Tab-separated table of C-alpha atoms in Angstrom:
chain	number	residue	atom	x	y	z
A	421	MET	CA	97.110	173.719	116.766
A	422	LYS	CA	94.247	176.137	117.847
A	423	ILE	CA	92.076	176.074	114.668
A	424	LYS	CA	89.242	179.333	114.074
A	425	ARG	CA	86.381	180.397	111.716
A	426	PHE	CA	86.931	184.182	110.930
A	427	GLU	CA	83.898	186.520	108.561
A	428	ALA	CA	84.563	189.816	107.005
A	429	PRO	CA	82.812	191.314	104.452
A	430	SER	CA	86.665	191.398	103.455
A	431	MET	CA	89.561	190.009	102.978
A	432	ALA	CA	91.125	192.430	104.072
A	433	GLU	CA	88.929	192.444	107.052
A	434	ALA	CA	89.397	189.429	107.637
A	435	LEU	CA	93.732	188.944	106.976
A	436	ARG	CA	93.586	192.452	109.947
A	437	MET	CA	90.897	190.157	111.976
A	438	ILE	CA	93.047	186.679	112.540
A	439	LYS	CA	96.361	189.505	112.319
A	440	LYS	CA	94.738	190.979	115.699
A	441	GLU	CA	93.856	186.793	116.568
A	442	PHE	CA	96.876	185.357	116.138
A	443	GLY	CA	99.823	187.334	114.703
A	444	ASP	CA	102.238	187.284	112.300
A	445	ASP	CA	102.747	183.432	112.330
A	446	ALA	CA	99.290	182.383	111.810
A	447	VAL	CA	97.680	179.646	109.092
A	448	ILE	CA	96.048	180.490	106.421
A	449	LEU	CA	93.971	176.737	106.155
A	450	SER	CA	91.463	177.917	103.320
A	451	ALA	CA	89.627	181.453	101.831
A	452	LYS	CA	85.796	181.615	100.386
A	453	ASN	CA	83.650	184.057	99.546
A	454	GLN	CA	79.564	182.686	100.202
A	455	LYS	CA	76.900	184.815	100.270
A	456	LYS	CA	74.797	186.097	103.455
A	457	SER	CA	71.472	184.716	104.383
A	458	ASN	CA	70.348	187.487	106.921
A	459	GLY	CA	66.798	188.605	104.828
A	460	PHE	CA	63.625	187.990	105.127
A	461	PHE	CA	63.055	184.310	104.971
A	462	GLY	CA	66.803	184.024	103.117
A	463	ALA	CA	66.843	186.144	101.206
A	464	SER	CA	70.594	186.622	100.052
A	465	SER	CA	71.868	190.762	101.474
A	466	GLY	CA	75.332	190.007	100.076
A	467	THR	CA	78.757	188.318	100.651
A	468	GLN	CA	80.994	188.429	102.846
A	469	VAL	CA	84.801	186.053	102.946
A	470	VAL	CA	84.974	183.502	105.093
A	471	VAL	CA	88.829	182.517	106.435
A	472	THR	CA	90.255	180.107	108.417
A	473	ALA	CA	93.456	179.794	110.140
A	474	ALA	CA	94.914	177.948	112.605
A	475	ILE	CA	97.798	178.691	115.006
A	476	ASP	CA	100.251	176.754	117.639
A	477	PRO	CA	100.224	178.680	120.063
A	478	THR	CA	104.358	176.716	121.626
A	479	SER	CA	105.085	178.802	119.036
A	480	ALA	CA	103.551	181.457	120.043
A	481	LYS	CA	103.987	182.023	122.842
A	482	GLN	CA	107.675	180.704	122.331
A	483	ALA	CA	107.152	184.523	120.227
A	484	LEU	CA	105.984	186.292	122.587
A	485	GLN	CA	108.016	185.712	125.602
A	486	ASP	CA	110.548	186.724	122.896
A	487	ARG	CA	109.683	190.031	122.374
A	488	ARG	CA	110.933	193.448	123.300
A	489	PRO	CA	108.912	195.950	125.262
A	490	ASP	CA	109.283	198.245	121.993
A	491	ASP	CA	108.259	195.818	119.422
A	492	VAL	CA	104.687	195.668	120.341
A	493	LEU	CA	103.762	197.537	117.343
A	494	PRO	CA	105.062	196.378	114.300
A	495	GLN	CA	106.649	198.802	111.884
A	496	GLN	CA	107.268	198.215	108.658
A	497	THR	CA	110.310	197.925	107.767
A	498	ASP	CA	112.607	197.699	104.418
A	499	ARG	CA	114.471	194.800	104.674
A	500	PRO	CA	113.724	192.002	102.551
A	501	ALA	CA	112.477	189.321	104.050
A	502	ASP	CA	113.946	186.286	105.662
A	503	PRO	CA	114.073	182.949	102.340
A	504	SER	CA	113.295	180.232	104.455
A	505	ARG	CA	110.221	181.430	105.216
A	506	PRO	CA	108.446	181.778	102.530
A	507	MET	CA	105.189	183.986	103.185
A	508	ASP	CA	107.054	185.670	105.942
A	509	GLY	CA	103.458	185.469	107.905
A	510	ILE	CA	100.376	187.234	107.203
A	511	ALA	CA	102.536	190.898	107.599
A	512	ARG	CA	104.225	190.162	104.365
A	513	MET	CA	100.715	189.597	102.348
A	514	LEU	CA	98.923	192.890	104.569
A	515	GLN	CA	102.174	195.131	103.149
A	516	ARG	CA	102.262	193.960	99.573
A	517	PHE	CA	98.741	193.103	98.426
A	518	THR	CA	96.840	194.800	100.886
A	519	PRO	CA	93.145	196.764	98.719
A	520	ILE	CA	92.969	200.609	99.314
A	521	THR	CA	89.483	200.126	97.108
A	522	ARG	CA	86.566	198.151	96.248
A	523	THR	CA	88.678	196.844	93.394
A	524	GLY	CA	91.397	196.229	94.213
A	525	GLN	CA	89.511	193.974	97.351
A	526	LYS	CA	88.506	191.737	94.355
A	527	LYS	CA	92.006	191.438	93.683
A	528	LEU	CA	93.147	190.787	96.440
A	529	GLN	CA	91.894	186.722	96.262
A	530	PRO	CA	94.071	186.240	93.193
A	531	LYS	CA	97.221	187.411	94.227
A	532	PHE	CA	96.367	185.830	97.963
A	533	VAL	CA	95.503	181.926	96.473
A	534	ARG	CA	98.950	182.330	93.842
A	535	LEU	CA	101.036	182.549	96.913
A	536	MET	CA	99.802	180.272	99.117
A	537	ASN	CA	100.287	177.466	95.956
A	538	GLU	CA	103.836	179.229	96.312
A	539	THR	CA	104.447	178.621	99.712
A	540	LEU	CA	102.389	175.172	98.747
A	541	GLU	CA	106.060	173.982	96.183
A	542	SER	CA	108.704	175.841	98.120
A	543	THR	CA	107.703	173.377	101.319
A	544	ALA	CA	106.826	170.182	99.143
A	545	GLN	CA	110.487	170.911	97.287
A	546	ALA	CA	111.800	171.553	100.623
A	547	THR	CA	110.767	168.122	102.288
A	548	THR	CA	112.386	166.308	99.997
A	549	GLU	CA	115.873	168.140	99.335
A	550	ALA	CA	116.564	165.089	101.944
A	551	PRO	CA	119.974	164.525	103.153
A	552	GLU	CA	122.720	161.935	101.308
A	553	ARG	CA	121.723	159.059	102.579
A	554	THR	CA	124.062	157.125	105.253
A	555	ILE	CA	125.342	152.978	104.610
A	556	TYR	CA	122.111	151.615	106.370
A	557	GLU	CA	119.927	154.275	104.442
A	558	HIS	CA	121.064	152.218	101.360
A	559	LEU	CA	120.279	149.003	102.766
A	560	ARG	CA	116.776	149.621	103.965
A	561	ALA	CA	116.423	150.845	100.106
A	562	GLN	CA	117.486	147.681	98.760
A	563	GLY	CA	115.273	145.316	100.159
A	564	LEU	CA	117.149	144.454	103.355
A	565	SER	CA	115.817	144.112	106.257
A	566	ARG	CA	116.900	146.269	109.760
A	567	ALA	CA	118.580	143.372	111.536
A	568	VAL	CA	120.500	142.673	107.655
A	569	ALA	CA	120.932	146.393	106.898
A	570	SER	CA	122.375	147.315	110.693
A	571	GLU	CA	124.821	144.278	111.210
A	572	LEU	CA	126.340	145.203	107.389
A	573	ALA	CA	125.604	149.317	107.998
A	574	ASP	CA	128.579	148.303	111.730
A	575	LYS	CA	130.587	146.127	109.968
A	576	ILE	CA	131.159	148.434	106.584
A	577	VAL	CA	131.783	151.147	108.877
A	578	ASP	CA	134.308	149.687	111.497
A	579	LEU	CA	136.591	148.237	108.153
A	580	ASN	CA	136.562	151.334	106.278
A	581	GLU	CA	136.225	154.139	109.054
A	582	GLN	CA	133.847	156.733	107.277
A	583	ASP	CA	130.122	157.301	107.098
A	584	THR	CA	129.552	157.476	103.193
A	585	PRO	CA	128.161	155.538	100.625
A	586	LEU	CA	129.802	157.301	98.264
A	587	GLU	CA	133.136	156.434	98.945
A	588	ASP	CA	134.764	153.673	96.670
A	589	GLY	CA	136.338	152.006	100.644
A	590	SER	CA	132.838	151.585	101.535
A	591	VAL	CA	132.651	149.816	98.318
A	592	VAL	CA	135.209	147.393	98.917
A	593	ALA	CA	134.697	146.814	102.703
A	594	LEU	CA	131.280	145.067	101.432
A	595	SER	CA	132.549	143.084	99.466
A	596	GLN	CA	135.259	141.469	101.780
A	597	ILE	CA	131.323	140.975	104.614
A	598	ILE	CA	130.368	139.663	101.498
A	599	GLU	CA	133.103	137.257	100.507
A	600	ALA	CA	133.899	136.300	104.193
A	601	LYS	CA	129.947	135.863	104.914
A	602	GLY	CA	130.411	133.083	101.448
A	603	TRP	CA	127.365	134.563	99.829
A	604	VAL	CA	128.571	134.482	96.159
A	605	ALA	CA	130.137	130.616	95.048
A	606	PRO	CA	132.728	131.590	91.730
A	607	THR	CA	132.103	129.466	88.854
A	608	ARG	CA	133.470	127.058	88.833
A	609	PRO	CA	137.452	127.162	86.528
A	610	ARG	CA	138.053	126.218	83.303
A	611	HIS	CA	141.255	123.645	83.726
A	612	ASP	CA	138.352	121.889	85.968
A	613	ARG	CA	137.760	119.128	84.040
A	614	ARG	CA	136.001	117.054	86.678
A	615	GLN	CA	131.563	117.134	85.221
A	616	ARG	CA	129.279	120.306	86.210
A	617	ILE	CA	125.889	119.513	86.250
A	618	ILE	CA	124.003	122.516	86.618
A	619	VAL	CA	119.120	121.701	87.734
A	620	LEU	CA	117.383	125.111	87.260
A	621	VAL	CA	114.309	124.612	89.801
A	622	GLY	CA	111.640	127.034	90.711
A	623	PRO	CA	108.395	127.966	90.258
A	624	ASN	CA	105.792	128.750	86.737
A	625	GLY	CA	107.757	131.449	84.512
A	626	ALA	CA	110.162	131.820	86.441
A	627	GLY	CA	112.750	131.475	83.205
A	628	LYS	CA	114.110	128.034	83.757
A	629	THR	CA	113.982	126.391	79.686
A	630	THR	CA	115.686	129.892	79.248
A	631	MET	CA	117.759	130.023	81.287
A	632	ALA	CA	118.955	126.709	80.592
A	633	ALA	CA	119.528	127.657	77.156
A	634	LYS	CA	121.640	130.890	78.270
A	635	LEU	CA	124.205	128.966	80.300
A	636	ALA	CA	124.797	126.354	77.474
A	637	ALA	CA	125.022	129.381	74.751
A	638	GLN	CA	127.670	130.769	76.758
A	639	ALA	CA	129.422	128.380	77.635
A	640	VAL	CA	129.613	127.273	74.182
A	641	LEU	CA	130.251	130.631	72.492
A	642	ARG	CA	132.426	131.939	74.783
A	643	ALA	CA	134.571	129.702	76.131
A	644	ASN	CA	134.462	126.454	74.100
A	645	GLU	CA	133.059	123.701	76.569
A	646	PRO	CA	131.377	120.914	74.973
A	647	VAL	CA	127.781	120.870	76.601
A	648	ALA	CA	124.658	118.991	77.025
A	649	LEU	CA	120.395	120.052	77.407
A	650	LEU	CA	119.139	117.390	80.054
A	651	SER	CA	114.487	118.220	80.077
A	652	LEU	CA	112.799	116.923	82.761
A	653	ASP	CA	110.041	118.762	82.123
A	654	ASP	CA	107.442	116.884	81.026
A	655	GLN	CA	104.004	118.337	82.514
A	656	ARG	CA	104.660	121.980	80.009
A	657	ILE	CA	103.550	121.559	77.493
A	658	ALA	CA	105.837	121.837	74.157
A	659	GLY	CA	108.659	122.329	77.729
A	660	THR	CA	111.037	119.557	75.868
A	661	ALA	CA	110.188	121.192	72.777
A	662	GLU	CA	111.972	123.925	73.207
A	663	LEU	CA	115.119	123.232	75.150
A	664	GLN	CA	115.420	121.006	72.493
A	665	LYS	CA	115.246	123.887	70.341
A	666	TYR	CA	117.621	124.999	71.546
A	667	ALA	CA	119.918	121.963	71.435
A	668	ASP	CA	118.721	121.019	67.406
A	669	ILE	CA	120.412	125.238	66.761
A	670	MET	CA	122.992	125.030	69.356
A	671	GLY	CA	124.840	121.709	67.711
A	672	LEU	CA	124.355	119.996	71.240
A	673	PRO	CA	123.567	116.726	73.271
A	674	PHE	CA	119.940	116.474	74.331
A	675	GLU	CA	118.420	114.184	76.119
A	676	THR	CA	114.989	113.766	78.461
A	677	ALA	CA	114.101	111.987	81.106
A	678	SER	CA	110.765	111.166	83.566
A	679	VAL	CA	111.723	108.915	86.053
A	680	PRO	CA	114.693	107.924	87.935
A	681	GLU	CA	115.487	105.293	85.772
A	682	GLN	CA	115.744	107.168	82.194
A	683	LEU	CA	117.587	110.146	84.587
A	684	SER	CA	120.459	107.257	85.312
A	685	ALA	CA	120.775	105.826	81.802
A	686	ALA	CA	120.729	110.958	79.744
A	687	MET	CA	123.581	110.615	82.154
A	688	LYS	CA	125.430	107.537	81.630
A	689	ASN	CA	124.983	108.885	78.526
A	690	LEU	CA	126.564	112.266	78.786
A	691	SER	CA	129.237	110.842	81.548
A	692	HIS	CA	132.177	111.719	79.599
A	693	THR	CA	129.828	116.000	78.380
A	694	PRO	CA	132.135	118.741	81.193
A	695	LEU	CA	128.754	120.714	81.456
A	696	VAL	CA	125.104	118.970	81.850
A	697	VAL	CA	122.325	121.582	82.129
A	698	VAL	CA	119.193	120.739	83.242
A	699	ASP	CA	115.701	121.495	83.340
A	700	THR	CA	112.313	120.496	85.714
A	701	PRO	CA	108.643	121.456	85.407
A	702	GLY	CA	107.359	123.786	88.014
A	703	ILE	CA	105.679	122.800	91.255
A	704	ALA	CA	102.907	123.008	92.188
A	705	PRO	CA	103.381	124.728	96.500
A	706	ASN	CA	100.576	122.116	97.350
A	707	ASP	CA	101.744	119.505	95.217
A	708	THR	CA	103.338	117.769	98.073
A	709	ALA	CA	102.911	114.729	95.277
A	710	ARG	CA	106.076	116.463	92.678
A	711	GLN	CA	107.626	117.613	95.002
A	712	GLU	CA	108.462	114.513	95.887
A	713	ALA	CA	108.985	113.432	92.385
A	714	LEU	CA	111.342	115.712	91.817
A	715	SER	CA	113.044	115.224	95.050
A	716	ARG	CA	113.549	111.828	93.873
A	717	MET	CA	114.967	112.511	90.280
A	718	LEU	CA	117.463	114.764	91.421
A	719	LYS	CA	118.811	112.314	94.636
A	720	THR	CA	120.757	110.588	90.956
A	721	LEU	CA	122.240	113.739	90.745
A	722	PRO	CA	124.096	113.796	94.237
A	723	ALA	CA	127.285	116.588	92.575
A	724	ALA	CA	124.914	118.666	91.373
A	725	GLU	CA	124.657	122.099	91.048
A	726	VAL	CA	120.655	123.346	91.836
A	727	HIS	CA	119.958	126.477	91.369
A	728	LEU	CA	116.272	127.659	92.977
A	729	LEU	CA	115.208	129.940	90.106
A	730	ILE	CA	112.849	133.396	91.436
A	731	ASN	CA	111.987	136.255	90.391
A	732	ALA	CA	113.530	139.509	91.349
A	733	GLY	CA	109.845	141.336	91.433
A	734	ALA	CA	108.520	139.171	94.219
A	735	GLN	CA	107.482	139.838	97.438
A	736	GLN	CA	109.833	139.525	100.687
A	737	MET	CA	106.462	136.155	101.162
A	738	VAL	CA	106.621	135.693	97.984
A	739	ILE	CA	110.165	134.821	98.039
A	740	SER	CA	109.832	133.257	101.619
A	741	ARG	CA	107.856	130.744	100.183
A	742	THR	CA	109.245	129.566	97.438
A	743	ILE	CA	112.218	128.221	99.182
A	744	ASP	CA	109.977	126.347	102.023
A	745	VAL	CA	108.670	124.287	98.742
A	746	TYR	CA	111.900	124.075	97.705
A	747	LYS	CA	113.884	123.265	99.967
A	748	GLN	CA	112.636	119.382	100.424
A	749	VAL	CA	114.570	119.467	96.861
A	750	GLY	CA	117.504	119.706	98.109
A	751	ILE	CA	118.317	123.335	96.942
A	752	ASN	CA	122.263	124.440	97.146
A	753	ARG	CA	122.011	128.154	95.334
A	754	LEU	CA	119.927	130.749	94.338
A	755	LEU	CA	119.436	132.397	91.036
A	756	PRO	CA	118.273	136.025	90.527
A	757	THR	CA	116.051	136.195	87.469
A	758	HIS	CA	114.636	139.776	85.858
A	759	LEU	CA	117.066	141.944	87.497
A	760	ASP	CA	116.717	144.050	84.440
A	761	TRP	CA	113.002	144.576	85.561
A	762	CYS	CA	114.126	144.807	89.811
A	763	ARG	CA	117.601	145.887	90.317
A	764	HIS	CA	117.278	145.112	94.518
A	765	LEU	CA	118.793	142.044	96.540
A	766	GLY	CA	118.047	142.700	99.473
A	767	ALA	CA	115.220	140.347	99.956
A	768	PHE	CA	117.838	137.426	98.385
A	769	VAL	CA	120.424	138.789	101.221
A	770	ASN	CA	117.446	138.390	103.867
A	771	GLN	CA	117.938	135.088	102.941
A	772	MET	CA	120.774	134.095	102.008
A	773	HIS	CA	122.088	135.413	106.042
A	774	ALA	CA	119.527	132.727	107.213
A	775	TYR	CA	120.201	129.420	104.448
A	776	PRO	CA	123.974	128.874	103.792
A	777	TRP	CA	123.187	128.742	99.593
A	778	PRO	CA	125.092	131.391	97.873
A	779	ILE	CA	124.046	133.070	94.248
A	780	THR	CA	126.940	132.478	91.400
A	781	PHE	CA	124.748	134.010	87.573
A	782	LEU	CA	121.556	136.912	87.642
A	783	GLY	CA	119.342	136.437	84.834
A	784	THR	CA	119.465	139.706	83.603
A	785	GLY	CA	117.468	140.083	80.345
A	786	PRO	CA	115.407	137.434	78.392
A	787	GLN	CA	118.489	137.360	75.486
A	788	VAL	CA	120.247	134.400	74.297
A	789	PRO	CA	123.322	134.726	75.506
A	790	ASP	CA	123.235	137.943	76.690
A	791	GLY	CA	121.210	137.854	79.089
A	792	LEU	CA	123.183	135.620	82.236
A	793	GLU	CA	125.822	137.672	84.351
A	794	SER	CA	128.595	135.574	86.523
A	795	LEU	CA	128.054	137.584	89.841
A	796	THR	CA	131.322	138.896	91.586
A	797	SER	CA	131.399	139.639	95.595
A	798	ARG	CA	132.721	143.215	94.002
A	799	ARG	CA	129.372	143.748	91.819
A	800	MET	CA	127.113	142.410	95.515
A	801	ALA	CA	128.626	145.162	96.834
A	802	ALA	CA	127.454	147.694	94.228
A	803	MET	CA	123.907	147.035	93.886
A	804	LEU	CA	123.416	147.181	97.713
A	805	LEU	CA	125.122	149.930	97.700
A	806	ALA	CA	123.475	151.497	94.392
A	807	ARG	CA	127.323	151.799	92.706
A	808	ALA	CA	125.297	151.323	88.760
A	809	ASP	CA	128.231	154.239	88.099
A	810	ASP	CA	131.088	152.728	88.992
A	811	ALA	CA	132.894	151.412	86.676
A	812	ALA	CA	135.047	149.012	88.210
A	813	CYS	CA	131.410	146.347	89.258
A	814	GLN	CA	130.150	146.107	85.958
A	815	ALA	CA	130.267	142.613	84.094
A	816	GLU	CA	133.892	141.396	83.430
A	817	PRO	CA	134.605	141.144	80.221
A	818	GLU	CA	133.449	138.854	77.305
A	819	PRO	CA	134.883	137.761	75.266
A	820	ALA	CA	134.445	138.664	70.508
A	821	VAL	CA	131.582	135.820	70.180
A	822	THR	CA	130.040	136.137	66.483
A	823	MET	CA	126.416	137.104	67.457
A	824	THR	CA	124.774	140.739	66.633
A	825	ARG	CA	124.483	142.824	69.967
A	826	ARG	CA	122.215	144.514	70.620
A	827	GLN	CA	122.915	147.777	72.173
A	828	SER	CA	121.545	150.729	72.786
A	829	ALA	CA	121.187	153.834	70.277
A	830	PRO	CA	122.905	155.869	72.523
A	831	GLY	CA	126.202	153.286	71.925
A	832	LEU	CA	126.367	151.549	68.962
A	833	GLN	CA	128.752	151.578	67.456
A	834	GLY	CA	127.995	151.769	64.090
A	835	GLN	CA	127.154	153.996	61.834
A	836	TYR	CA	123.602	152.392	60.066
A	837	VAL	CA	120.926	151.629	62.346
A	838	ALA	CA	117.711	148.610	60.956
A	839	ASN	CA	114.783	147.446	62.995
A	840	ARG	CA	114.130	143.775	62.307
A	841	ASN	CA	110.509	144.327	62.028
A	842	SER	CA	110.814	146.195	59.644
A	843	ASP	CA	113.138	146.803	56.119
A	844	ILE	CA	114.305	150.482	56.254
A	845	PHE	CA	117.459	151.362	58.007
A	846	HIS	CA	118.899	154.508	59.446
A	847	ASP	CA	121.341	156.541	59.152
A	848	ARG	CA	122.986	157.013	63.674
A	849	ALA	CA	122.487	160.575	63.442
A	850	CYS	CA	118.093	159.618	62.469
A	851	LYS	CA	116.141	160.768	65.237
A	852	SER	CA	113.850	157.487	63.511
A	853	VAL	CA	117.215	155.602	65.447
A	854	GLN	CA	115.967	156.548	68.905
A	855	ARG	CA	112.564	154.787	68.444
A	856	ILE	CA	114.064	151.710	67.984
A	857	ASN	CA	113.371	149.124	70.555
A	858	ASN	CA	116.927	147.821	71.710
A	859	ASP	CA	116.599	143.812	71.396
A	860	ASN	CA	115.295	144.660	67.480
A	861	ALA	CA	118.384	147.070	66.204
A	862	VAL	CA	120.500	145.065	64.550
A	863	ILE	CA	123.509	147.353	62.246
A	864	PHE	CA	125.499	147.646	59.750
A	865	LYS	CA	129.645	149.834	58.782
A	866	ASP	CA	128.516	150.628	55.630
A	867	PRO	CA	124.290	151.134	53.524
A	868	THR	CA	126.196	148.018	51.163
A	869	ASP	CA	126.217	144.916	54.025
A	870	ALA	CA	122.580	146.946	54.363
A	871	MET	CA	121.159	146.662	51.598
A	872	GLN	CA	122.586	142.923	50.610
A	873	GLN	CA	120.798	141.589	53.359
A	874	GLY	CA	117.195	143.199	51.676
A	875	TYR	CA	117.233	146.882	53.764
A	876	LYS	CA	116.730	150.057	51.794
A	877	PRO	CA	117.758	153.084	53.316
A	878	CYS	CA	115.886	156.019	55.035
A	879	ARG	CA	114.033	158.614	52.827
A	880	MET	CA	114.706	161.041	54.994
A	881	CYS	CA	118.372	160.946	56.337
A	882	CYS	CA	120.234	158.432	53.806
A	883	MET	CA	119.321	160.140	49.994
A	884	ALA	CA	122.179	160.146	48.924
A	885	LEU	CA	122.060	156.709	48.678
A	886	PHE	CA	118.950	156.631	46.112
A	887	ALA	CA	119.755	156.538	42.230
A	888	PRO	CA	119.253	159.275	40.465
A	889	LYS	CA	117.108	158.664	37.921
A	890	PRO	CA	117.105	159.211	34.350
A	891	ILE	CA	115.739	162.911	32.686
A	892	ASP	CA	113.501	162.214	29.849
A	893	ARG	CA	114.354	164.869	28.103
A	894	LEU	CA	111.595	163.993	25.418
A	895	ALA	CA	108.975	164.221	27.637
A	896	SER	CA	110.393	167.796	29.863
A	897	LEU	CA	110.225	169.234	26.173
A	898	ARG	CA	106.421	167.919	25.402
A	899	PHE	CA	105.515	168.787	29.453
A	900	ALA	CA	106.557	172.281	28.529
A	901	SER	CA	105.554	172.873	24.599
A	902	SER	CA	102.036	171.668	26.043
A	903	ARG	CA	102.032	175.141	29.147
A	904	ASN	CA	103.322	177.599	25.889
């Protein structure tokens, strides 16, 4: 690109110089006014316009070759400018804003700046309007490596014979590939009466204790299955007490153990419980002693499902290191958590491509038991192809439970909504409902139920629910007589 600086007494003269030097395809890089210093002892002797312009020599040479002999001099025409070119070169600016007087010269510069801003905005808009992404690009956007994304995209195209992720066939094809690779492990059927042991391991803060409560609550409330909770967390302050509190609320058996002998005795006491959920302490990456101790503890549970909990928002390097630390313990499944913050599973797919560890559950929120979802191959395929609007790939319908459903404000089923942190309830159409957090929303079918639980009606949307106060006739007469 050729860049040159032009100095002229006015903007019009500078534009003519640029047009004569570079032609209509020149690009203005900057334009400013500056004072001349040609006077005596550097005294100012007026102002001048300094414009920096540039042109691509290749495009200018090609334009010169394509020009006809009779086009040597540009002719003024009334044809509309090409809409694909926002300014149509400097010729269009000269036609529209060539100043005639000094006042016109002063008015040229702000108009010129405005035209340059319009050019930049239109160019940015053109670059952001990218074409529809292919299957490979969708997979790469989910965090899959180049090799894994390329392999899956080729297989999807072979099965679906159409390279577009917006077709249902792409989701079906990817779900078939996921099933063939064994990346999703289904939950055990209810008719299987063998004891099932679920062990939750992972670094500190991954949500193991909360996940244990979710698993137990869903088994009790939705499957009506006997559950027991077992805690091996003897490191975190009140770690055992927190899980015991969940067990007391749900009325579940609870055991603790810190050595293999105690764990064997606890499992003997829970031998008749169909489902046992085990919570473990977090391990530091360099603490090999605790890694070996936890490995010895889990060897007493040979048929256990050992789920490694990892934050889905963690970087690929952090996930890889976490797996390197916990694969010595004997993990056999992965469990992504915090999917309410990050909906990408690409980093876990990369690990499952290298290790034979499938996914059974997803941690989708902190609520107990709603923040837990059983993963299916169709659901995983829809997430990898960013098909959140596909109704068929949503979580499987769950039986109703006797718990308050926390829903977003637009989807509330009740007529009245209250905030757990206040004592006021609102009509569904009240604007205050939009400011209530989903976790704090309480839904009522009628105002009587809300008032029985101690909530008061809103004075903005529920004025009809307030009982009218009786009018004191004597006081009103006294007030009227006092005014007379």
